[in-house]
Short mmCIF file of C-alpha atoms and ligand atoms in Angstrom, two decimals:
data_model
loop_
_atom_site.label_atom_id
_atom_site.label_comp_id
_atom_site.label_asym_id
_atom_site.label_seq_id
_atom_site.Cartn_x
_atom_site.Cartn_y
_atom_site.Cartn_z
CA UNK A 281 -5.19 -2.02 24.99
CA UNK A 282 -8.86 -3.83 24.71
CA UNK A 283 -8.07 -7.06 26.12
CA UNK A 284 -10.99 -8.28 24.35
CA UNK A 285 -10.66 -7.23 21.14
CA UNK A 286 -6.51 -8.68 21.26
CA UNK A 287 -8.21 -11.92 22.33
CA UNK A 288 -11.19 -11.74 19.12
CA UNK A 289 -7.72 -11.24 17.10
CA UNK A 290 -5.70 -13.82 18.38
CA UNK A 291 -8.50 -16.17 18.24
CA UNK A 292 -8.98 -15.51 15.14
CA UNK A 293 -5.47 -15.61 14.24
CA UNK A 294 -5.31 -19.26 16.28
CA UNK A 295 -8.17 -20.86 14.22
CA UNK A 296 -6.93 -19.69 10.68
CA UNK A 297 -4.19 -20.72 8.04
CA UNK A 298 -3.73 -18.45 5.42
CA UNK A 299 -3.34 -15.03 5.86
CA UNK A 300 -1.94 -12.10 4.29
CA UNK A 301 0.05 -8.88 5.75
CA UNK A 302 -0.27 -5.60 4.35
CA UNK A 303 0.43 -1.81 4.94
CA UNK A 304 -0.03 1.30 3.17
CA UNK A 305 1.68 2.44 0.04
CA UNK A 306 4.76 4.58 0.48
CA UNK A 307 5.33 2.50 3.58
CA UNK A 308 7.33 4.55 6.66
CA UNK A 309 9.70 2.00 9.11
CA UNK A 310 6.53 1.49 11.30
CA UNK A 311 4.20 0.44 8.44
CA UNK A 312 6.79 -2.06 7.05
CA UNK A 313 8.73 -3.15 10.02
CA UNK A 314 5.19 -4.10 11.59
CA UNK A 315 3.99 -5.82 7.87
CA UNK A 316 7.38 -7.69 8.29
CA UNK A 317 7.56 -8.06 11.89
CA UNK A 318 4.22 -9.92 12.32
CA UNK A 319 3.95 -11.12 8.86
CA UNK A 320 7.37 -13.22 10.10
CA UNK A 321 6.36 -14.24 13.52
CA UNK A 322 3.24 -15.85 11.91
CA UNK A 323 5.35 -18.06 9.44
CA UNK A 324 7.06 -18.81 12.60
CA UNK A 325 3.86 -19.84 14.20
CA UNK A 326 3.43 -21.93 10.84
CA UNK A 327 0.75 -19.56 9.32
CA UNK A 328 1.12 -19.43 5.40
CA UNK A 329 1.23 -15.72 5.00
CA UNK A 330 1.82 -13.33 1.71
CA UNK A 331 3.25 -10.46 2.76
CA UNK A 332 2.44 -7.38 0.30
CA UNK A 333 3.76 -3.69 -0.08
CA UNK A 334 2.47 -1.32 -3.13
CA UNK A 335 5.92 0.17 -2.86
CA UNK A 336 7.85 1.63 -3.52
CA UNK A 337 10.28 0.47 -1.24
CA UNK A 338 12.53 4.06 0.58
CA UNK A 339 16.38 3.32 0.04
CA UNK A 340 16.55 3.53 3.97
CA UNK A 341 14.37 0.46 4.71
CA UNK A 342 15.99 -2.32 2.08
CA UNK A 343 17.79 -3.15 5.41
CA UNK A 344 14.92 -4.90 6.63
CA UNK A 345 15.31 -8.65 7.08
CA UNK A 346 12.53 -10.71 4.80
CA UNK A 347 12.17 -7.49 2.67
CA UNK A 348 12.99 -9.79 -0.47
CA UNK A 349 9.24 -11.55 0.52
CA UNK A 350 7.44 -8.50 0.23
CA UNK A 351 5.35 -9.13 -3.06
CA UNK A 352 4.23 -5.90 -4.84
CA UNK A 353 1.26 -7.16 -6.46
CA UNK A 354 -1.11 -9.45 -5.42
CA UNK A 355 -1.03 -13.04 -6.70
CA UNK A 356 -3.95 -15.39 -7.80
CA UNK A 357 -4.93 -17.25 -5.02
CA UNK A 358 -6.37 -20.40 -5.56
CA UNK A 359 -8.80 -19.85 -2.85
CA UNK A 360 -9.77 -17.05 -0.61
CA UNK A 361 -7.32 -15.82 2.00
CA UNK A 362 -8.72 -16.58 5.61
CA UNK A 363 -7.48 -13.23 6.77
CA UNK A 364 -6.29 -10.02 5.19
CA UNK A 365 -4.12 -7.99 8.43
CA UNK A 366 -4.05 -4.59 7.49
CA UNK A 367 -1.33 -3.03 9.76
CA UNK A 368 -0.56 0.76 10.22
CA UNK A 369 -3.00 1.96 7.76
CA UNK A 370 -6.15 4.07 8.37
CA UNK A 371 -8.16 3.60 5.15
CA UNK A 372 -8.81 1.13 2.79
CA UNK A 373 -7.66 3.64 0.24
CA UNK A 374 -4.00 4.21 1.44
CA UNK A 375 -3.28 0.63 0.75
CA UNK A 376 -3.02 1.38 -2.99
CA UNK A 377 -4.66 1.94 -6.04
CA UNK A 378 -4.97 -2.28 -6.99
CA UNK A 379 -6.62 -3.08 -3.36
CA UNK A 380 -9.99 -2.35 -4.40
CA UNK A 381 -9.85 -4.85 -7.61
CA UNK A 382 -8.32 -7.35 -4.86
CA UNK A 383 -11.13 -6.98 -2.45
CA UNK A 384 -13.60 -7.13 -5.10
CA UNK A 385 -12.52 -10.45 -6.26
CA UNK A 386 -13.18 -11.62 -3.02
CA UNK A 387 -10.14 -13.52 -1.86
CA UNK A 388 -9.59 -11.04 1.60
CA UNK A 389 -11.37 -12.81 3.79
CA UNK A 390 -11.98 -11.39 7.14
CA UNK A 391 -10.06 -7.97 7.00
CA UNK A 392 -8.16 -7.48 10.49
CA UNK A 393 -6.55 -3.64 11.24
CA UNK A 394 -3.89 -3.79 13.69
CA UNK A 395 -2.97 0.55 14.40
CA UNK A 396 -2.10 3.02 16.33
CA UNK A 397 -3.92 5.63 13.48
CA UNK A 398 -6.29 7.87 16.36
CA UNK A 399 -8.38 8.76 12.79
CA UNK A 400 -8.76 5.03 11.75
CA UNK A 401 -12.40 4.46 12.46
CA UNK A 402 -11.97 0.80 11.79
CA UNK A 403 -13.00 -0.65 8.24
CA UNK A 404 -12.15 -4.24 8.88
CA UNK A 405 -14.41 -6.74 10.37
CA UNK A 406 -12.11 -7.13 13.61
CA UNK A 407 -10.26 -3.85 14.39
CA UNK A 408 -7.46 -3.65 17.09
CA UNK A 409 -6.63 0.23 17.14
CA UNK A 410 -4.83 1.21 19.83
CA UNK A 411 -3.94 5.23 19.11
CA UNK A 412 -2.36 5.53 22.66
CA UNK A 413 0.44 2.94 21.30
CA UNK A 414 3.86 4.48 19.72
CA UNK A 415 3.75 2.65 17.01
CA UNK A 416 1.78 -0.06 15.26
CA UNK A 417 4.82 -2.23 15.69
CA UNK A 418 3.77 -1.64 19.70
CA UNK A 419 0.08 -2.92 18.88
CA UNK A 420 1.81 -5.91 16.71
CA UNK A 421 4.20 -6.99 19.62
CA UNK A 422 0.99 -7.72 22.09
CA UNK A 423 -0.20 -10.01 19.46
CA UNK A 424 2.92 -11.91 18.93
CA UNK A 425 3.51 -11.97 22.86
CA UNK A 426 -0.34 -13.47 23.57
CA UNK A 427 0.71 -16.25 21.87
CA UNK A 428 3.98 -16.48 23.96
CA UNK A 429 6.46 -16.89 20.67
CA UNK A 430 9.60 -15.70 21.59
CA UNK A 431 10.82 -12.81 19.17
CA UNK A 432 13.10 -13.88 16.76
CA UNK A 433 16.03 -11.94 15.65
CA UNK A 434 14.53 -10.67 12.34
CA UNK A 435 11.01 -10.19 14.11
CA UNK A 436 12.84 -7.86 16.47
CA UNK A 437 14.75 -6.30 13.85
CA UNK A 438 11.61 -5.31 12.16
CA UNK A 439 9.45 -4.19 15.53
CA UNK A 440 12.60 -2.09 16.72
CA UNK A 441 12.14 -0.44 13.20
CA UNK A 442 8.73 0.16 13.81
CA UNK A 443 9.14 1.84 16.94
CA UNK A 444 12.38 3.63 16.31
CA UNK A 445 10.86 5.67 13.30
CA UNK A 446 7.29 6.36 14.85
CA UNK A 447 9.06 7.64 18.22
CA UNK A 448 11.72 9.56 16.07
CA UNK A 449 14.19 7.53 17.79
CA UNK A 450 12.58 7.38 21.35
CA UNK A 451 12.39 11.18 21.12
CA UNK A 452 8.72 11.65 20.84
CA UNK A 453 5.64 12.25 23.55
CA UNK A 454 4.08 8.64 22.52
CA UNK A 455 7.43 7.22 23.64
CA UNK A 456 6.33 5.47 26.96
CA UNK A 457 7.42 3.41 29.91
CA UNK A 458 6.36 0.26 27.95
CA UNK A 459 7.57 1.26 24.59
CA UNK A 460 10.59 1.15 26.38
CA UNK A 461 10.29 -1.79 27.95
CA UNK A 462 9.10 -3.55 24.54
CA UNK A 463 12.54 -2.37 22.83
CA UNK A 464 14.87 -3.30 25.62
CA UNK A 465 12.71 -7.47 25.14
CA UNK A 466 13.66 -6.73 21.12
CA UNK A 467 17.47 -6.14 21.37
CA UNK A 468 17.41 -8.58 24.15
CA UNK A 469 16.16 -10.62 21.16
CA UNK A 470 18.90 -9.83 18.76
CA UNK A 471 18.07 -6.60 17.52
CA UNK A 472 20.23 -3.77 17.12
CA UNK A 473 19.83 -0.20 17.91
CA UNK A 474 22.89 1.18 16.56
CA UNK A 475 22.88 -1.22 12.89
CA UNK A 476 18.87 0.18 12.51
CA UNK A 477 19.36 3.57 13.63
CA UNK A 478 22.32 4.34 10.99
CA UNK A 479 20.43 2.50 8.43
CA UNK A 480 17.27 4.67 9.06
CA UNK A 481 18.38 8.02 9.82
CA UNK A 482 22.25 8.22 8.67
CA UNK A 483 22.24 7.07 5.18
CA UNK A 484 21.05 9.94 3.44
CA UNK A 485 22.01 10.82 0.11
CA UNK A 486 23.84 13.82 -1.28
CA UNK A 487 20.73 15.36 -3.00
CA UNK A 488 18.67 15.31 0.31
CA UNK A 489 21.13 17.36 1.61
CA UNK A 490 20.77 20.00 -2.30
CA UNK A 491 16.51 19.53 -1.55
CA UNK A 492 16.93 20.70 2.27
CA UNK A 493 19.27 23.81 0.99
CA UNK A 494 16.65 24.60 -1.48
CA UNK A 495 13.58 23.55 0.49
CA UNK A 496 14.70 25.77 3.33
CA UNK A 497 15.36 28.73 1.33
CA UNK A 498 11.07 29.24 1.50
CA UNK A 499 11.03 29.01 5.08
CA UNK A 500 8.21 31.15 5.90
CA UNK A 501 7.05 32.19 10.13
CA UNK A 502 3.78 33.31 11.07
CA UNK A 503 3.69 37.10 12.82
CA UNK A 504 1.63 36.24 15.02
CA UNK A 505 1.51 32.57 15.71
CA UNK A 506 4.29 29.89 16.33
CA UNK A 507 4.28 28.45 13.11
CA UNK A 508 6.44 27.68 10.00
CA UNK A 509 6.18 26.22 6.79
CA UNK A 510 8.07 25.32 4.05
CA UNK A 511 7.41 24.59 0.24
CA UNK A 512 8.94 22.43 -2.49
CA UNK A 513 7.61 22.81 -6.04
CA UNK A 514 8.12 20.46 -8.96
CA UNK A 515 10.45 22.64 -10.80
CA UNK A 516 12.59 22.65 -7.77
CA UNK A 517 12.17 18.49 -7.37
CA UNK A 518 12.49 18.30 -11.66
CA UNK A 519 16.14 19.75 -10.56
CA UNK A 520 16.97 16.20 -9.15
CA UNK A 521 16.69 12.76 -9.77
CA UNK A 522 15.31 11.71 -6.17
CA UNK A 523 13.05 9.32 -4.34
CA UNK A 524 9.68 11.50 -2.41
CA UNK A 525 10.56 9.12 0.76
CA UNK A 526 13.78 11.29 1.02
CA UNK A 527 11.88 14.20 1.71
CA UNK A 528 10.31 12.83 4.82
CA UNK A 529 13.04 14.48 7.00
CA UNK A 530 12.70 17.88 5.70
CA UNK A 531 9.43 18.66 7.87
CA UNK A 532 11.36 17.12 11.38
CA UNK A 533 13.97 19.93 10.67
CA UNK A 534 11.55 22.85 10.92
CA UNK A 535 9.76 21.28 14.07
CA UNK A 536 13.10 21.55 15.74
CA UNK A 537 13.05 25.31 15.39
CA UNK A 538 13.19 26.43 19.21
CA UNK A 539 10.08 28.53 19.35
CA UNK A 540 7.71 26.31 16.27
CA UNK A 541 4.86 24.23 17.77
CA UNK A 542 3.08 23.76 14.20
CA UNK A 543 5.13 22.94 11.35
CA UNK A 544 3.77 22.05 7.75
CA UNK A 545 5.55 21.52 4.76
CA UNK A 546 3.92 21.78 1.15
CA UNK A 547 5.04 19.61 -1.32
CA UNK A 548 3.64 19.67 -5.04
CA UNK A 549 1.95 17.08 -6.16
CA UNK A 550 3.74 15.36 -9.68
CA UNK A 551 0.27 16.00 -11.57
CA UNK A 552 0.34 19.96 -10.87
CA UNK A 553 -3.24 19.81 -9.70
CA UNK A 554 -2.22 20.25 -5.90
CA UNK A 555 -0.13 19.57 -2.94
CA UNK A 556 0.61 16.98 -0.23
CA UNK A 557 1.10 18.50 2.74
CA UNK A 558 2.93 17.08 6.26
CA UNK A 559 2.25 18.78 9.24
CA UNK A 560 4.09 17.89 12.64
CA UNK A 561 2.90 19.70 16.20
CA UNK A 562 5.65 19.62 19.53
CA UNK A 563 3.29 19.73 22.51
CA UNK A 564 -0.33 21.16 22.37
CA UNK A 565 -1.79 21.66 18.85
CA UNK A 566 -3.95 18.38 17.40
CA UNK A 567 -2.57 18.17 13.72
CA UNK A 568 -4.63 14.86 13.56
CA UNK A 569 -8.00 16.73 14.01
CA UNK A 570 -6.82 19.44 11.17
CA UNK A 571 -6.03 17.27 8.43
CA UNK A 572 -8.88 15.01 9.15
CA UNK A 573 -10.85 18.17 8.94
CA UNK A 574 -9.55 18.87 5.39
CA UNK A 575 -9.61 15.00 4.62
CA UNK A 576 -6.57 13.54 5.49
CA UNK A 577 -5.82 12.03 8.86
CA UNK A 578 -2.84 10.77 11.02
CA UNK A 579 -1.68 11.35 15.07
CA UNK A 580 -1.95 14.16 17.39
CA UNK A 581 1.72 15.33 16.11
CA UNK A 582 2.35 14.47 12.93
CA UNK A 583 -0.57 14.11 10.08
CA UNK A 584 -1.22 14.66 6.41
CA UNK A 585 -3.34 15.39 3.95
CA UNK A 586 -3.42 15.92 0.17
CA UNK A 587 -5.39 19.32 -1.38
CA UNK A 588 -6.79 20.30 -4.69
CA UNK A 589 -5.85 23.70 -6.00
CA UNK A 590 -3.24 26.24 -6.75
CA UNK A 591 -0.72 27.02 -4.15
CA UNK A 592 -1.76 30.54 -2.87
CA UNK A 593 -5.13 28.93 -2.26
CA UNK A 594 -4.24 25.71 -0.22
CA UNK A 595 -1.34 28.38 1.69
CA UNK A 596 -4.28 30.65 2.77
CA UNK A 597 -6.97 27.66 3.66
CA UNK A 598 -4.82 26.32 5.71
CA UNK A 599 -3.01 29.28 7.37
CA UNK A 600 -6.71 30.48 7.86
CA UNK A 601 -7.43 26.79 10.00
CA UNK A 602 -4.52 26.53 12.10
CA UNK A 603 -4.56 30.41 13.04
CA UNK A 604 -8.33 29.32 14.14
CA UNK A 605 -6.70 26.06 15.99
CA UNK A 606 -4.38 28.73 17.99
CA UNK A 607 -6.74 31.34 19.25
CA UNK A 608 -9.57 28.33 20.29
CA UNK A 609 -6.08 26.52 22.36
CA UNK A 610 -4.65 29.98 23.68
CA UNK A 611 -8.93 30.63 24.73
CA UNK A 612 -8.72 28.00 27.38
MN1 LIG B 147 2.68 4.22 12.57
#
């Protein structure tokens, strides 16, 4: 953590009044539970904060306590924000299609990023990315602890979120000693591992479980290479009447496979013109660095990107890059 840049932040933070909290559309736990999380602690503090989401909300995060604040569009204000906090999101564009017109009417302010994103190259004036952090709920938590306000119950609600999803449940490498130590402050705090685990992981619905049969039926290996991917079309997704944040899991499923180090999972995009693809590594292979490569970005084990083109053509572009990505990793 760059002590000075948390204390540019803070001071920043300290000196202003009106701010607003925001995240990227499609928001995961860690990009709302952070928006929420230190979006809350700063009405604490007695900031006047919006807190906005482009949405849409996934059926496993209306748990979330404040969710009912998150606006989805941006009001008129009167007068230009002080401060526009732009948390778990690596580019302006992921924020959502109306951001733009927002920043161009010039009510942002200064624009703040508070991440963990290793491919956010910072695109606010004062950046605080910290890609060594589990979560950006991890990076929000120093904030709210520099200025010594005690976590309340539905701040630590929301920053357990955040950490539980982007450590799949304290599974995952980026877990650390004081990840650990953060959580065990938060449900000291009041919140509860057990309530936001069910609520994130174990309320599925039935048609998840009809996509997964269906999704894993095009399980595909590699001959040579520990890889595996899997596909979902639109005539398969037409089939059901679902929500896209539902398919999140599918990809975690195929990284579990004993002897897969590179997963990806291609999923057609609604217009026909191309895919959205998720790709999740176990131990050695930098997904980030691939999908940044093909213009997308993310962490070290799990990234994304979104391709132009038919099926057969994104399938063989991107076989063709991690194959590449084995044999230079196997070279050293
Ligand atoms: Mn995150």
């Amino acid at each position: 953590m760059s002590a000075e840049t948390l204390k540019n932040v803070m001071q920043f933070i300290h000196t202003h009044q009106n701010f607003m909290v925001c995240s990227h559309i499609h928001p995961d736990g860690d990009a709302l539970g952070t928006t929420l999380g230190l979006g809350l602690a700063l009405k604490e503090m007695g900031k006047k904060v919006t807190l906005y989401n482009a949405g849409p909300i996934a059926y496993n995060l209306k748990f979330l306590p404040g969710i009912e604040q998150v606006v989805h569009a941006f009001p008129d204000f009167e007068k230009p924000l002080d401060g526009t906090i732009i948390v778990d999101c690596g580019s302006i564009k992921r924020i959502g299609p109306d951001f733009k017109t927002f920043m161009e009417s010039g009510n942002t302010g200064t624009m703040i990023c508070v991440d963990h994103h290793a491919s956010n190259t910072g695109f606010g004036g004062l950046d605080l990315i910290e890609p060594t952090e589990s979560s950006s709920g991890e990076v929000a938590a120093k904030i709210i602890q520099g200025f010594r306000h005690p976590f309340s119950p539905e701040v630590a609600t929301n920053l357990f979120c955040a950490l539980t999803t982007d450590t799949g449940g304290f599974r995952y490498e980026s877990t650390t000693d004081h990840t650990l130590r953060l959580a065990a402050q938060l449900v000291e705090a009041g919140a509860k591992p057990s309530v936001i685990s069910e609520n994130l992981f174990e309320r599925k619905p039935k048609y998840y479980f009809h996509i997964l049969r269906d999704v894993l039926d095009t399980l595909e290996f590699h001959p040579k290479h520990p890889m595996a991917w899997v596909t979902v079309k639109q005539d398969t997704l037409k089939k059901y009447d679902y929500d896209i944040d539902v398919l999140e899991g599918v990809i975690e499923e195929v990284r579990s496979l004993d002897f897969c180090e590179v997963a990806i999972f291609f999923k057609e995009d609604s217009e026909g013109i191309g895919y959205k693809l998720s790709t999740r590594s176990k131990n050695y292979i930098n997904v980030s660095k691939i999908c940044v490569d093909l213009g997308g970005g993310g962490h070290h084990r799990a990234s994304g990107v979104s391709m132009k083109g038919t099926y057969e053509e994104i399938k063989k572009k991107v076989i063709q890059v991690f194959e590449k990505e084995f044999e230079l990793t196997s070279g050293k």
